[in-house]
Coordinates of C-alpha atoms and ligand atoms in Angstrom, one line a residue:
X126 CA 0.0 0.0 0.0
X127 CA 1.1 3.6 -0.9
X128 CA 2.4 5.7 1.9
X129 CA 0.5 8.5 0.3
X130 CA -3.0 8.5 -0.4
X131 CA -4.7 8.7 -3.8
X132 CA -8.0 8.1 -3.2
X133 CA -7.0 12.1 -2.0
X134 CA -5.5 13.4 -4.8
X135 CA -7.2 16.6 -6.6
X136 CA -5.3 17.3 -9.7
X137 CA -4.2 14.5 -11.8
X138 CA -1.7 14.0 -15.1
X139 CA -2.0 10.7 -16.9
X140 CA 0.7 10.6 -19.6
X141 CA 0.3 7.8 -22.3
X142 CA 2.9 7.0 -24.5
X143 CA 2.4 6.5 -28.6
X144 CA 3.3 2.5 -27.8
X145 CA 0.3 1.8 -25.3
X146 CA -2.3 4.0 -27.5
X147 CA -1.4 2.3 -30.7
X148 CA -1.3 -1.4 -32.7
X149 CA 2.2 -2.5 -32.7
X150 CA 1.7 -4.3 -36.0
X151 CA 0.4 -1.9 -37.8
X152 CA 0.7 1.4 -36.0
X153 CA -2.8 2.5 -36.3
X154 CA -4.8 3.4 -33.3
X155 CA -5.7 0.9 -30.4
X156 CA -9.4 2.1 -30.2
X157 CA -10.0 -0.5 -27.4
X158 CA -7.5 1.1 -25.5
X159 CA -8.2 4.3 -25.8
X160 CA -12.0 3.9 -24.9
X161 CA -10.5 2.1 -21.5
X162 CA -8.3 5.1 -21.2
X163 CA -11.0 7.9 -21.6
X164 CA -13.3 5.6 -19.4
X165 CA -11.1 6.1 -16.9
X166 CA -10.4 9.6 -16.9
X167 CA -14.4 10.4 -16.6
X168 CA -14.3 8.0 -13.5
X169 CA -11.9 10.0 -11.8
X170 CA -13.5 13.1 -12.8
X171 CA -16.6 11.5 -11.4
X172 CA -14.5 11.0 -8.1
X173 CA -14.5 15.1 -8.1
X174 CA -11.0 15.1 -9.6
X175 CA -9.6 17.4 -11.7
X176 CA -8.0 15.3 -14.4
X177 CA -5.5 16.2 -17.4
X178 CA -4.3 14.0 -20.1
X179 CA -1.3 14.4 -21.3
X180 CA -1.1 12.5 -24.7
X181 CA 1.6 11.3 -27.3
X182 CA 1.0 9.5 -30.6
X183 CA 0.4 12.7 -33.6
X184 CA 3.8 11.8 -35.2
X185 CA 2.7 7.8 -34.9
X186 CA -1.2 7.9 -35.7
X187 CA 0.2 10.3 -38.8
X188 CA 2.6 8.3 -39.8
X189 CA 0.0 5.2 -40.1
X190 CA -2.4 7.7 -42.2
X191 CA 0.1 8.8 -45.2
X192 CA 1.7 4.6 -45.1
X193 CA 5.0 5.0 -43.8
X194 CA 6.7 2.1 -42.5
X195 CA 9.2 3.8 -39.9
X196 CA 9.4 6.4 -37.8
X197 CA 10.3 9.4 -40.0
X198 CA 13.6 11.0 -39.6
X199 CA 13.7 14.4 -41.0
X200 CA 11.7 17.0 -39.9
X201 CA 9.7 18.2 -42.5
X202 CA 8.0 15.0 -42.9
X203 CA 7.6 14.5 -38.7
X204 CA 5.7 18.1 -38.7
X205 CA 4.2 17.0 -41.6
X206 CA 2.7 13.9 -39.9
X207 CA 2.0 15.5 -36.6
X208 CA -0.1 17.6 -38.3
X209 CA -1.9 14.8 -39.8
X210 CA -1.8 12.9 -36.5
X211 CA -3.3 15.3 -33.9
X212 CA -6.2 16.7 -35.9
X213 CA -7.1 12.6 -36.3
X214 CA -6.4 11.5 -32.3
X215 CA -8.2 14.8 -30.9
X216 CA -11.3 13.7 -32.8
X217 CA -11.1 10.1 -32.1
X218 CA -10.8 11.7 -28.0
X219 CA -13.5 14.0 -28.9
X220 CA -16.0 11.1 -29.9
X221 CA -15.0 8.5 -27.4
X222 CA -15.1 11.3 -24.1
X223 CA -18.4 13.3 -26.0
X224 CA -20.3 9.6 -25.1
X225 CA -19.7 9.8 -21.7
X226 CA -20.8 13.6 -21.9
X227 CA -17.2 14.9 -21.0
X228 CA -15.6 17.7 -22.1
X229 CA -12.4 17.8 -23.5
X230 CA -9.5 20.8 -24.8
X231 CA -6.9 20.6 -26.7
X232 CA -3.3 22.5 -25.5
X233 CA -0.5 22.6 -27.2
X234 CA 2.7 23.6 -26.0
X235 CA 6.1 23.9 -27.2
X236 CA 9.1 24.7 -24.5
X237 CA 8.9 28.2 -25.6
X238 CA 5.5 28.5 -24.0
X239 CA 7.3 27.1 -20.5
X240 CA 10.2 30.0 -20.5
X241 CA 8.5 32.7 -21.5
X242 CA 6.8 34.0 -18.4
X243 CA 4.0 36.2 -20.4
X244 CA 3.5 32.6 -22.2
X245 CA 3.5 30.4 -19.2
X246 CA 1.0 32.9 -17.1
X247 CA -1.8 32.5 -20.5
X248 CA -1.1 28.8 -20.4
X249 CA -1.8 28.1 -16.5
X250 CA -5.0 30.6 -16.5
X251 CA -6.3 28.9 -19.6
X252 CA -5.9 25.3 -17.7
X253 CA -7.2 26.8 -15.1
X254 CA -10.2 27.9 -16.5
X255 CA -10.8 24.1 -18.2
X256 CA -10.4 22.9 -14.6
X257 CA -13.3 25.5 -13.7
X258 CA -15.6 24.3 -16.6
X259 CA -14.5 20.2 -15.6
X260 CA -13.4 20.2 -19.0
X261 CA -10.4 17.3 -19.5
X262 CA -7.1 18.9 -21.2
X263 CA -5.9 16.7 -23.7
X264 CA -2.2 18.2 -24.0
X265 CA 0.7 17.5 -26.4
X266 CA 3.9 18.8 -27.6
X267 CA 3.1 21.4 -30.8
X268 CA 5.4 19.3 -32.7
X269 CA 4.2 20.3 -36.4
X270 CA 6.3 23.7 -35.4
X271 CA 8.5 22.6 -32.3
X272 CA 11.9 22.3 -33.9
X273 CA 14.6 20.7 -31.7
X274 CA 15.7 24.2 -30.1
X275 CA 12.0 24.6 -28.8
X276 CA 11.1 21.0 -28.3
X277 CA 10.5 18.6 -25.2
X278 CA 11.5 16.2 -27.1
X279 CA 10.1 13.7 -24.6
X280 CA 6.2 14.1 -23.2
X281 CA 7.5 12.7 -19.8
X282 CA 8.9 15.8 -19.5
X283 CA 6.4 17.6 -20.8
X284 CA 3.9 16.2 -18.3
X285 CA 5.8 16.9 -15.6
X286 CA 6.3 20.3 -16.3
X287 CA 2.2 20.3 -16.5
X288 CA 2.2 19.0 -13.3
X289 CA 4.7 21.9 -11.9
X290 CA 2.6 24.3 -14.0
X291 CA -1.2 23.5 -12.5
X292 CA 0.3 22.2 -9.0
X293 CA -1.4 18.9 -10.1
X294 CA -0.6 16.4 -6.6
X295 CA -0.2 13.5 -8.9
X296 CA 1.2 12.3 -12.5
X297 CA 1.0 8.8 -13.8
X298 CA 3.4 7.7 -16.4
X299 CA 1.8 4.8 -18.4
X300 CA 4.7 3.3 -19.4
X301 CA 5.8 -0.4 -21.6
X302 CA 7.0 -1.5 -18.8
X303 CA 5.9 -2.4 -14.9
X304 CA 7.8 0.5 -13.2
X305 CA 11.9 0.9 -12.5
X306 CA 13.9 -2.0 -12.1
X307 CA 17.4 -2.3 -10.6
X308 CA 18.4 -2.9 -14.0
X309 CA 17.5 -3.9 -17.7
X310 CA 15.0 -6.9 -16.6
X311 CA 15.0 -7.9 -20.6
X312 CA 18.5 -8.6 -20.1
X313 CA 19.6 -9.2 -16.6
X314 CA 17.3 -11.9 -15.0
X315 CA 18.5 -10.3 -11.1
X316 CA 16.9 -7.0 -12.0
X317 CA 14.9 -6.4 -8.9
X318 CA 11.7 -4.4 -9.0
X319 CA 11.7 -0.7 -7.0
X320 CA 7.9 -0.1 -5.4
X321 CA 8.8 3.1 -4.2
X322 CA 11.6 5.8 -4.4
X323 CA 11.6 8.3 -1.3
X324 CA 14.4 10.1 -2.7
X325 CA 15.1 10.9 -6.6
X326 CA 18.9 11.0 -5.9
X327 CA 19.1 8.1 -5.0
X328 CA 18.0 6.3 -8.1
X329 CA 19.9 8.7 -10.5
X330 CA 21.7 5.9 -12.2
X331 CA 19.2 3.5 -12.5
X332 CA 18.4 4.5 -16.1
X333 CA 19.3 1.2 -17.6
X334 CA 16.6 -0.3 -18.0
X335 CA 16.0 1.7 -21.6
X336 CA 13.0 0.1 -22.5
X337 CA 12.4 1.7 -26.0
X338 CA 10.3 1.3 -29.1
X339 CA 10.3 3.0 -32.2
X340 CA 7.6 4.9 -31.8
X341 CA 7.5 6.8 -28.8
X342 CA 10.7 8.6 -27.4
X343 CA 10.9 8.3 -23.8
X344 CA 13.0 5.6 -21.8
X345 CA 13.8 5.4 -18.2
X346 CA 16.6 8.3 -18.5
X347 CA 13.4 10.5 -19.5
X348 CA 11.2 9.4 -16.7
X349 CA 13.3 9.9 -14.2
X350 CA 13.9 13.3 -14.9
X351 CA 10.2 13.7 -15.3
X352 CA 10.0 12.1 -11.6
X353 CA 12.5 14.5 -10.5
X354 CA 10.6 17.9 -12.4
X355 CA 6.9 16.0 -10.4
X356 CA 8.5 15.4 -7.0
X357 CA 10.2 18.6 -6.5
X358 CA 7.2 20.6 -7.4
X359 CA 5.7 18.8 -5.2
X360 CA 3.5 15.7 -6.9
X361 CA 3.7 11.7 -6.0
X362 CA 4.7 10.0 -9.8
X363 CA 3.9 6.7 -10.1
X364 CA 5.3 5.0 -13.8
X365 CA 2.8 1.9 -14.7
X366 CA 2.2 -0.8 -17.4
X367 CA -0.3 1.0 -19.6
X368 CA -0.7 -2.5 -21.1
X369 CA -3.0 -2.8 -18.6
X370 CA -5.0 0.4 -18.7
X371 CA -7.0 -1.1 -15.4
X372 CA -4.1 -0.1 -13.2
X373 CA -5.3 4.0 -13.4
X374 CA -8.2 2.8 -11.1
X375 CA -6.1 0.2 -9.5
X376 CA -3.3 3.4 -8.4
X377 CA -6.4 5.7 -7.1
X378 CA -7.4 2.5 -4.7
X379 CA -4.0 2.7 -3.4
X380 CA -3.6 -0.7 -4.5
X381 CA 0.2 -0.2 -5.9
X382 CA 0.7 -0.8 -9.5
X383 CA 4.0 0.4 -10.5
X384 CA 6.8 2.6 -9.0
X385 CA 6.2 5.3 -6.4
X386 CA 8.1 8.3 -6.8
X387 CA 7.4 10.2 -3.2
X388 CA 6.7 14.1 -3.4
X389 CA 9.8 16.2 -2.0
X390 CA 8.4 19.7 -2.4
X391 CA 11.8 22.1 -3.1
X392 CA 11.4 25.7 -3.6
X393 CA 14.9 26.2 -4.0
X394 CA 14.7 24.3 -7.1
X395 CA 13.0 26.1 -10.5
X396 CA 11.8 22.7 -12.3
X397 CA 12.3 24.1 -15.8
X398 CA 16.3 24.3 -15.4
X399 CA 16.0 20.3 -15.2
X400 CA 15.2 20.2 -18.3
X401 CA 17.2 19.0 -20.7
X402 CA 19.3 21.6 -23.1
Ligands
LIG679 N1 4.8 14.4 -29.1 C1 5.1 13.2 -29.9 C2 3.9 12.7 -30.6 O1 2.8 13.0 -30.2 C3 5.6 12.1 -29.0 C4 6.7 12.4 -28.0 C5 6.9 11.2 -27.1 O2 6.7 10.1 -27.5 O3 7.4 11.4 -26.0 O4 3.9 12.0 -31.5

């Protein structure tokens, strides 16, 4: 059981990754998935939560509609299928939350909105306002104009610079993989499982197990530094299997599903110099 309680939590990030929300065979959307997901972001609106979903998959749901086989590499063609991409996910998340009568905005940011303060201050009042309406935010990296000076690059940072920005008290990673291991469990069979990290220090290294995938681009290096950008501004992290979409609920029973990153409030810390250059 979690030392902290989320059947109390207020504000809530869920970050899914392109690999949980789409077919790995053929790249196009996992609509099973994603009607689990958005079922249970209305539940835990229904629980009086504020919710926000931070989601990746424009460059891979693109990428299935014009027939590309990989991932594309220059960045023309990315912007071009991100384009493609976002339009097509927002109204698949439009339909799927409009039948449960919820709500939902799209936000896109690029880094640029985060250090610019005149930017920032518009983007937290307009989140704050879709909080006030109990609208859900559906958020994502502006990657048809984010080139790599402006970019996140990764949406686990992304969402836990979200979190920092709306004092959310909880992000969820859903991850390919169960939480943080001691080491790559694909390749080292002693690679013990951590339930829960009281102090981000002391797991700095432990970025090893790399799980990756072609599609998204996040691995353990990137999630700890989003655990270190939640913690510090003062939200519990928990990183999950989002093959198993169930553990959402599972987390806000405070049955543990995943790796615990403990809240370590720090205001001598300003979360957006964590990120990387
Ligand atoms: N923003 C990218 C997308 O929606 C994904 C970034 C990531 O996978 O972390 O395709």
């Amino acid at each position: 059981m979690y030392g902290h309680d989320f059947k109390e939590k207020k504000r809530v990030i869920v970050k899914v990754g392109s690999s949980t929300i789409t077919h790995e065979e053929t790249g196009n959307i996992d609509y099973t998935k994603l009607e689990r997901l958005v079922r249970q972001l209305v539940d835990l609106r229904a629980q009086g939560k504020d919710v926000c979903l931070v989601s990746s998959g424009a460059v891979a749901v693109g990428r299935y509609a014009i027939g590309l086989k990989e991932r594309p590499q220059d960045l023309a063609t990315k912007q071009a299928c991100a384009s493609i991409g976002q339009a097509y996910l927002m109204s698949v998340y439009q339909k799927l939350f409009s039948e449960y009568n919820q709500k939902a905005g799209q936000v896109l940011i690029t880094k640029k909105t985060m250090t610019d303060p005149e930017s920032r201050a518009n983007a937290r009042n307009t989140f704050e306002q879709l909080f006030n309406l109990g609208v859900i935010p559906v958020v994502n990296e502006n990657d048809t104009v984010a080139t790599h000076e402006i970019q996140f690059g990764d949406n686990d940072s992304l969402s836990a610079i979200v979190a920092a920005l709306v004092k959310a008290d909880a992000l969820i990673l859903l991850s390919d993989i169960d939480g943080l291991y001691t080491d790559d469990p694909n390749s080292n069979p002693n690679a013990e499982f951590v339930a829960v990290v009281d102090n981000i220090d002391d797991v700095a290294n432990m970025a090893s197990s790399d799980s990756s995938s072609d599609l998204g681009t996040g691995g353990m290096t990137a999630k700890l530094r989003a655990a270190q950008i939640a913690t510090f501004s003062g939200a519990d992290m928990v990183i999950t299997n989002g093959a198993h979409i169930g553990n959402i609920h599972r987390i806000f029973e405070n049955k543990d599903k995943g790796t615990l990153f403990v809240a370590n409030k720090r205001d001598d810390v300003r979360v957006l110099d964590l990120l990387e250059d």
